[in-house]
Coordinates of N, CA and C and ligand atoms in Angstrom, one line a residue:
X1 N 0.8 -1.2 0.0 CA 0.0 0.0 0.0 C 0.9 1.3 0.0
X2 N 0.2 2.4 -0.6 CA 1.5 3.1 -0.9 C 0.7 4.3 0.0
X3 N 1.1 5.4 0.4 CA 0.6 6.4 0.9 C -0.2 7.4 -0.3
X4 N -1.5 8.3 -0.2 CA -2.4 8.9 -1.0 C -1.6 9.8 -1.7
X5 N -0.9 10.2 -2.6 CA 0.0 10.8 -3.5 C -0.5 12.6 -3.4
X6 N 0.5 13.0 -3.0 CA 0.3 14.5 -3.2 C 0.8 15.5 -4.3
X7 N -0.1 16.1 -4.3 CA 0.5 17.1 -5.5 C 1.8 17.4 -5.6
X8 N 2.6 17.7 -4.5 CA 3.9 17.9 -4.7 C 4.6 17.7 -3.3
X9 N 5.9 17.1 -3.7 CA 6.7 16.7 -2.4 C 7.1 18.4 -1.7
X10 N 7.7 17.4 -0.4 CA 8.2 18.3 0.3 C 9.3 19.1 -0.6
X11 N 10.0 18.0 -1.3 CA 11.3 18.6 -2.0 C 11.0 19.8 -2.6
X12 N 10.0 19.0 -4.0 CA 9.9 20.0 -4.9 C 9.4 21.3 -4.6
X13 N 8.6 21.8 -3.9 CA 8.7 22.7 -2.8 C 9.4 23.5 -2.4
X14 N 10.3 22.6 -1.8 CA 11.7 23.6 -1.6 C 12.3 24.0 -2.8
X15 N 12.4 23.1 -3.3 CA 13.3 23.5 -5.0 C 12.5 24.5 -5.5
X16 N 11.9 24.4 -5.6 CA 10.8 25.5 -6.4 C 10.7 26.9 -5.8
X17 N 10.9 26.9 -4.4 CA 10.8 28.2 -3.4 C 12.5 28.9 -3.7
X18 N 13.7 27.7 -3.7 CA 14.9 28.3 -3.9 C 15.0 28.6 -5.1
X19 N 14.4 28.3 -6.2 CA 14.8 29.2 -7.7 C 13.9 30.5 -7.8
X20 N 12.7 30.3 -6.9 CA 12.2 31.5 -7.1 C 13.0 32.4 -6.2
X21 N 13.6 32.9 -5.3 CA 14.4 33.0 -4.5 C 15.9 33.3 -5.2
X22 N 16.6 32.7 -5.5 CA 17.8 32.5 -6.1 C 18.1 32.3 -7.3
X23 N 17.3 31.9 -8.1 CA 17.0 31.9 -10.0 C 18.0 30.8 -10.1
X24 N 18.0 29.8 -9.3 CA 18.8 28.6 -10.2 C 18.3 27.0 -9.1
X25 N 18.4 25.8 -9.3 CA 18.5 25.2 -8.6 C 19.1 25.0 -7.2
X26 N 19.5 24.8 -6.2 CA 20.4 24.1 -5.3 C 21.6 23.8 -5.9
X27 N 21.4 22.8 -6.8 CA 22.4 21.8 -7.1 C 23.6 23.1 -8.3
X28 N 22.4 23.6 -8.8 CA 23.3 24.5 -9.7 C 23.9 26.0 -9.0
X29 N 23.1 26.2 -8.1 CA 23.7 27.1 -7.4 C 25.5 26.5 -6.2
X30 N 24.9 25.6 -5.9 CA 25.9 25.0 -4.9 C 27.6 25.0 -6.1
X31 N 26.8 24.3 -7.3 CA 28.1 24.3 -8.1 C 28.4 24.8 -8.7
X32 N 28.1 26.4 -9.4 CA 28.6 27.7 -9.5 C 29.6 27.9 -8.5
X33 N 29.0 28.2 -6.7 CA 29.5 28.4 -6.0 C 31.6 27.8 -6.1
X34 N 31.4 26.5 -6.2 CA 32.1 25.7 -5.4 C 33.5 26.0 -7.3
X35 N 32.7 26.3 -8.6 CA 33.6 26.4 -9.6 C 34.1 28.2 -9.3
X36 N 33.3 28.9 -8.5 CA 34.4 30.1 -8.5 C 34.9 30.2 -7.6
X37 N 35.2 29.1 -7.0 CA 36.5 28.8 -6.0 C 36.1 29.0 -4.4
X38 N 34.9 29.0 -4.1 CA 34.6 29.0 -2.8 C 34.6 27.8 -1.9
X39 N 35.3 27.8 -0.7 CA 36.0 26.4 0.0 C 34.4 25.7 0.3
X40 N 34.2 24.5 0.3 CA 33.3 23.7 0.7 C 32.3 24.0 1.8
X41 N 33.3 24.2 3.0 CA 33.2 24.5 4.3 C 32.1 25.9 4.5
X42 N 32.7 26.5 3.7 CA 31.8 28.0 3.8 C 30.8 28.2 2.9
X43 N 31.1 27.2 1.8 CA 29.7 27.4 0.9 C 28.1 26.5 1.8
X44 N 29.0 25.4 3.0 CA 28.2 24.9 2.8 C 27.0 25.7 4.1
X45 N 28.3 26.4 5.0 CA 27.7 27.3 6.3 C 26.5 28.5 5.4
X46 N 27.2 29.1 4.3 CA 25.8 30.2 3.8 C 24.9 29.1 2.7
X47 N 24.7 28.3 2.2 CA 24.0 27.4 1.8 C 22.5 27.1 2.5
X48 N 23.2 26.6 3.8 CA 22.4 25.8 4.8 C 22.1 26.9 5.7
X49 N 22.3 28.3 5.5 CA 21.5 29.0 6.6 C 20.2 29.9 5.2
X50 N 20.7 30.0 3.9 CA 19.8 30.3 3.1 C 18.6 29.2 2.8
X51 N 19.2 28.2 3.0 CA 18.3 26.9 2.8 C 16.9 27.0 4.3
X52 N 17.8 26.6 4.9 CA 16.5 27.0 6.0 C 15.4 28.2 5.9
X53 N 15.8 28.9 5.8 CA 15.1 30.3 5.9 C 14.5 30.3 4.5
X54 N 14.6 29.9 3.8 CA 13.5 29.5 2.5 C 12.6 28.2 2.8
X55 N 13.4 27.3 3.6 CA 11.9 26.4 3.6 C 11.4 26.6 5.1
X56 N 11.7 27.2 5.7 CA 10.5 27.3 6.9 C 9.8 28.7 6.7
X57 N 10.2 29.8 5.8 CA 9.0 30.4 5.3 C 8.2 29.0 4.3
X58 N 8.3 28.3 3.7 CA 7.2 27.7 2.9 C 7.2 26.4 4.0
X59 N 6.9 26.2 5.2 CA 6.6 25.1 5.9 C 7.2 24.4 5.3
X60 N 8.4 23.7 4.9 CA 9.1 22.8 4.3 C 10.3 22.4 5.0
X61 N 10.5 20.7 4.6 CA 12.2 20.6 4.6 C 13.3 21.2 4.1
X62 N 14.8 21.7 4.5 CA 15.4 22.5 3.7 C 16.3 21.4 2.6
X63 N 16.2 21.2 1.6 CA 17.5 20.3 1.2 C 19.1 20.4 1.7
X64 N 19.7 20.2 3.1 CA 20.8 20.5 3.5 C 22.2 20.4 2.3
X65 N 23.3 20.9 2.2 CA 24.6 20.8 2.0 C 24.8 19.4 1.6
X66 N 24.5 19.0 2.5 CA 25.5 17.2 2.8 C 24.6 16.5 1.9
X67 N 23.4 16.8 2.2 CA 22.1 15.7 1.2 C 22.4 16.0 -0.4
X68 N 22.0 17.2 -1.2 CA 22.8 17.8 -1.9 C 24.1 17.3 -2.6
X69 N 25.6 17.3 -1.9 CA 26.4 16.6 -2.2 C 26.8 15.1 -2.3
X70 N 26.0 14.5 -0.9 CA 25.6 12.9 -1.7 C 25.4 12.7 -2.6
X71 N 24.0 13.2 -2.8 CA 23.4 13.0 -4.1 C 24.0 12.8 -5.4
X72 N 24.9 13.8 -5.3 CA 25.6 14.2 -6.9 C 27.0 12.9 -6.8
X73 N 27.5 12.8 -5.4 CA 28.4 11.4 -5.7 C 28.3 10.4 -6.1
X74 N 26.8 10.0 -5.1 CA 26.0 8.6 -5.7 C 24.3 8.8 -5.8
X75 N 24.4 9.1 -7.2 CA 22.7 8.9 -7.5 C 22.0 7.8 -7.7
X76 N 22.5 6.5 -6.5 CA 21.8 5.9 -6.9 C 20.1 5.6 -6.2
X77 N 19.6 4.4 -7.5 CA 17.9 4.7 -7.5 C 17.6 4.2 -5.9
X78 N 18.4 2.9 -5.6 CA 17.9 1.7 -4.3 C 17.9 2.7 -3.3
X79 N 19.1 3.5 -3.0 CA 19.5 4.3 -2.3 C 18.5 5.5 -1.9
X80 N 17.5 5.9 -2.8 CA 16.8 6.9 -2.9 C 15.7 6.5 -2.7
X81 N 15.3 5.3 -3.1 CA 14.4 4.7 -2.4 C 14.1 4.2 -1.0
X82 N 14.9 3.4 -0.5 CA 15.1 3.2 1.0 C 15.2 4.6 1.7
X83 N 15.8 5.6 1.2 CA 15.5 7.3 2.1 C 14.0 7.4 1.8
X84 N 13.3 7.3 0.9 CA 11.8 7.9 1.0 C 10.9 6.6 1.8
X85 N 11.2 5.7 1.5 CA 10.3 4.5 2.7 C 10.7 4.9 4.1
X86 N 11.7 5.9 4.1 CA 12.4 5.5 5.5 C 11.5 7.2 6.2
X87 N 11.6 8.2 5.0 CA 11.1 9.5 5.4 C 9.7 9.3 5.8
X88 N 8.8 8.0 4.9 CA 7.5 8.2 4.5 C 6.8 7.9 6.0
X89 N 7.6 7.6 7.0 CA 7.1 6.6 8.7 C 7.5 8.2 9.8
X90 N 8.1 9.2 9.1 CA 8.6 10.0 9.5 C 7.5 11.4 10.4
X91 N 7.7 12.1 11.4 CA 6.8 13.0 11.9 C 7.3 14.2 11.0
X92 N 6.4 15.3 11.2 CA 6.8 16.6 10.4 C 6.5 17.5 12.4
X93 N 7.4 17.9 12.2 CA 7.2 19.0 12.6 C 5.9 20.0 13.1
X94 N 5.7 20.2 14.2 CA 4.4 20.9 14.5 C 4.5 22.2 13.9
X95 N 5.8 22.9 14.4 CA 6.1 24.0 14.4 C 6.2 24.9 13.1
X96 N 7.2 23.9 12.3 CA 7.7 24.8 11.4 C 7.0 23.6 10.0
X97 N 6.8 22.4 10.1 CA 6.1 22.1 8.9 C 7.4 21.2 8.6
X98 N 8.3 21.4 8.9 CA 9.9 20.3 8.1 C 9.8 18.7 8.9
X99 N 10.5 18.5 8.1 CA 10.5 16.4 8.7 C 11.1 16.9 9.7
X100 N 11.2 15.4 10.3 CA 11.9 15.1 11.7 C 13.1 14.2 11.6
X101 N 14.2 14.5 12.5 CA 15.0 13.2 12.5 C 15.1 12.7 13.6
X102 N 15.4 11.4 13.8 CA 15.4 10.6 15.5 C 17.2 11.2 15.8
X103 N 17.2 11.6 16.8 CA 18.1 12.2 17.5 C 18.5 11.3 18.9
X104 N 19.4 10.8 19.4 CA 19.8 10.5 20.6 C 20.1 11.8 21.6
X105 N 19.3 11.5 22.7 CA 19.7 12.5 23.5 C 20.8 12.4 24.5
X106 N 21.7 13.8 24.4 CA 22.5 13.5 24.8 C 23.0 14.4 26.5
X107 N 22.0 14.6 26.4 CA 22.2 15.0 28.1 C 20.8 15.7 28.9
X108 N 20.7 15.6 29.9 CA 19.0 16.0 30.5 C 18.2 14.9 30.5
X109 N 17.0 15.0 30.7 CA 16.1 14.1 30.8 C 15.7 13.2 30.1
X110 N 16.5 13.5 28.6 CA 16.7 12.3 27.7 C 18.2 11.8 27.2
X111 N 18.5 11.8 27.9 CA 20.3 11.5 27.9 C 19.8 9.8 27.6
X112 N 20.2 9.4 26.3 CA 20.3 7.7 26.5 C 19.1 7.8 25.4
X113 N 18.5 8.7 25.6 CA 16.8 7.7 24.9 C 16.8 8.8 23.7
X114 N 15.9 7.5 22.7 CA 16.0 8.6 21.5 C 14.4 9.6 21.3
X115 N 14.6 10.6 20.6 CA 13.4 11.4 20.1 C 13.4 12.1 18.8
X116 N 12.3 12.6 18.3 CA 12.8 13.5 17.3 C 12.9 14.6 17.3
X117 N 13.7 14.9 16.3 CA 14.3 16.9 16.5 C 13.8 17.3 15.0
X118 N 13.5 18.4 15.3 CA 13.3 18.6 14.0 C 14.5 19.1 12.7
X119 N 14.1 18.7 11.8 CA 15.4 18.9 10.7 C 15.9 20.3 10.2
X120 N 15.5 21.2 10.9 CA 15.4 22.7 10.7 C 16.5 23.1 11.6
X121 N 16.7 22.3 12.4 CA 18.0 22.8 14.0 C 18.7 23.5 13.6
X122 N 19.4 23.9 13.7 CA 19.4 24.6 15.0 C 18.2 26.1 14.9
X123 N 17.9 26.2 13.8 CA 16.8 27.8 13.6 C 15.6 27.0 14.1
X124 N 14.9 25.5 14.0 CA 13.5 25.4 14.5 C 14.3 24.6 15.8
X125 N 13.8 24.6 17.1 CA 14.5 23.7 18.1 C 13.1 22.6 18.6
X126 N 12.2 22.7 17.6 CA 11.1 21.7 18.2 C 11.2 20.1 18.4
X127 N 11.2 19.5 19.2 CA 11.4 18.3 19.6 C 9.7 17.7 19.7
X128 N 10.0 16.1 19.9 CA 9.1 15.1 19.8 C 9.4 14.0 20.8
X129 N 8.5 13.4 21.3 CA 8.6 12.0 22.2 C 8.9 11.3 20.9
X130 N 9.3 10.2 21.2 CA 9.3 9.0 20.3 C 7.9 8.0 20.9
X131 N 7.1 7.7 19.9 CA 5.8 6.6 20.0 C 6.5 5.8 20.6
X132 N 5.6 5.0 21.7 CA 5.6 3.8 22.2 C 6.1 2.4 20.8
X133 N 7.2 2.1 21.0 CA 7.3 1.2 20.0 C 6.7 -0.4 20.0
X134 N 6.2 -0.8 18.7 CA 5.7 -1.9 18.4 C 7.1 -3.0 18.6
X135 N 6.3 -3.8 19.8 CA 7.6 -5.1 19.7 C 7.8 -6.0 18.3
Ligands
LIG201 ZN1 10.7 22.8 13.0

């Protein structure tokens, strides 16, 4: 069974909010960036703070830096499939509308136990319990 098909993903969304925004894709923006010689490191710090701030005005995931550059390493299909089965079980965000990732906590009242954070961190800081899990 597959989930009820939406008009448009989270991604394309984003993608669509960053050209209108920036007049090029992510991917083509990122690699402009990185051919007029700008270090990795810093493309990827102003990237990922323009990324956010474009998709939590459109309630959306941001496509990060790292995701981005995967991609272009290895596009492969199995690969991209097991990430969307894996997103599709995934919470969004009350706050700001972006996925969630399961996060280990690493100190306070969840030191040891996992929950989710939202994918927006450090700009959205909304957290989640983790469901009672099915044995
Ligand atoms: Zn959020």
């Amino acid at each position: 069974m597959y989930p009820k098909k939406k008009p448009k993903s989270d991604r394309e969304r984003f993608e669509e909010a960053f050209r209108r925004k920036v007049g090029c894709t992510p991917q083509v923006y990122t690699a402009r960036k990185l051919a007029s010689g700008m270090q990795e490191e810093e493309l990827r710090r102003r990237y990922d703070l323009l990324a956010v701030e474009i998709a939590m005005k459109i309630h959306c995931t941001a496509v990060r830096f790292d995701t981005l550059r995967s991609e272009t390493r290895s596009p492969s299909a199995s690969e991209r499939h097991v990430e969307r089965a894996r997103r599709s079980a995934v919470p969004v965000c009350p706050r700001c509308g972006a996925r969630m990732v399961l996060r280990t906590g690493q100190q306070g009242a969840r030191k040891g136990r996992k929950y989710w954070g939202c994918s927006n961190y450090p700009a959205c800081r909304c957290t989640k319990d983790l469901e009672e899990e099915t044995p």
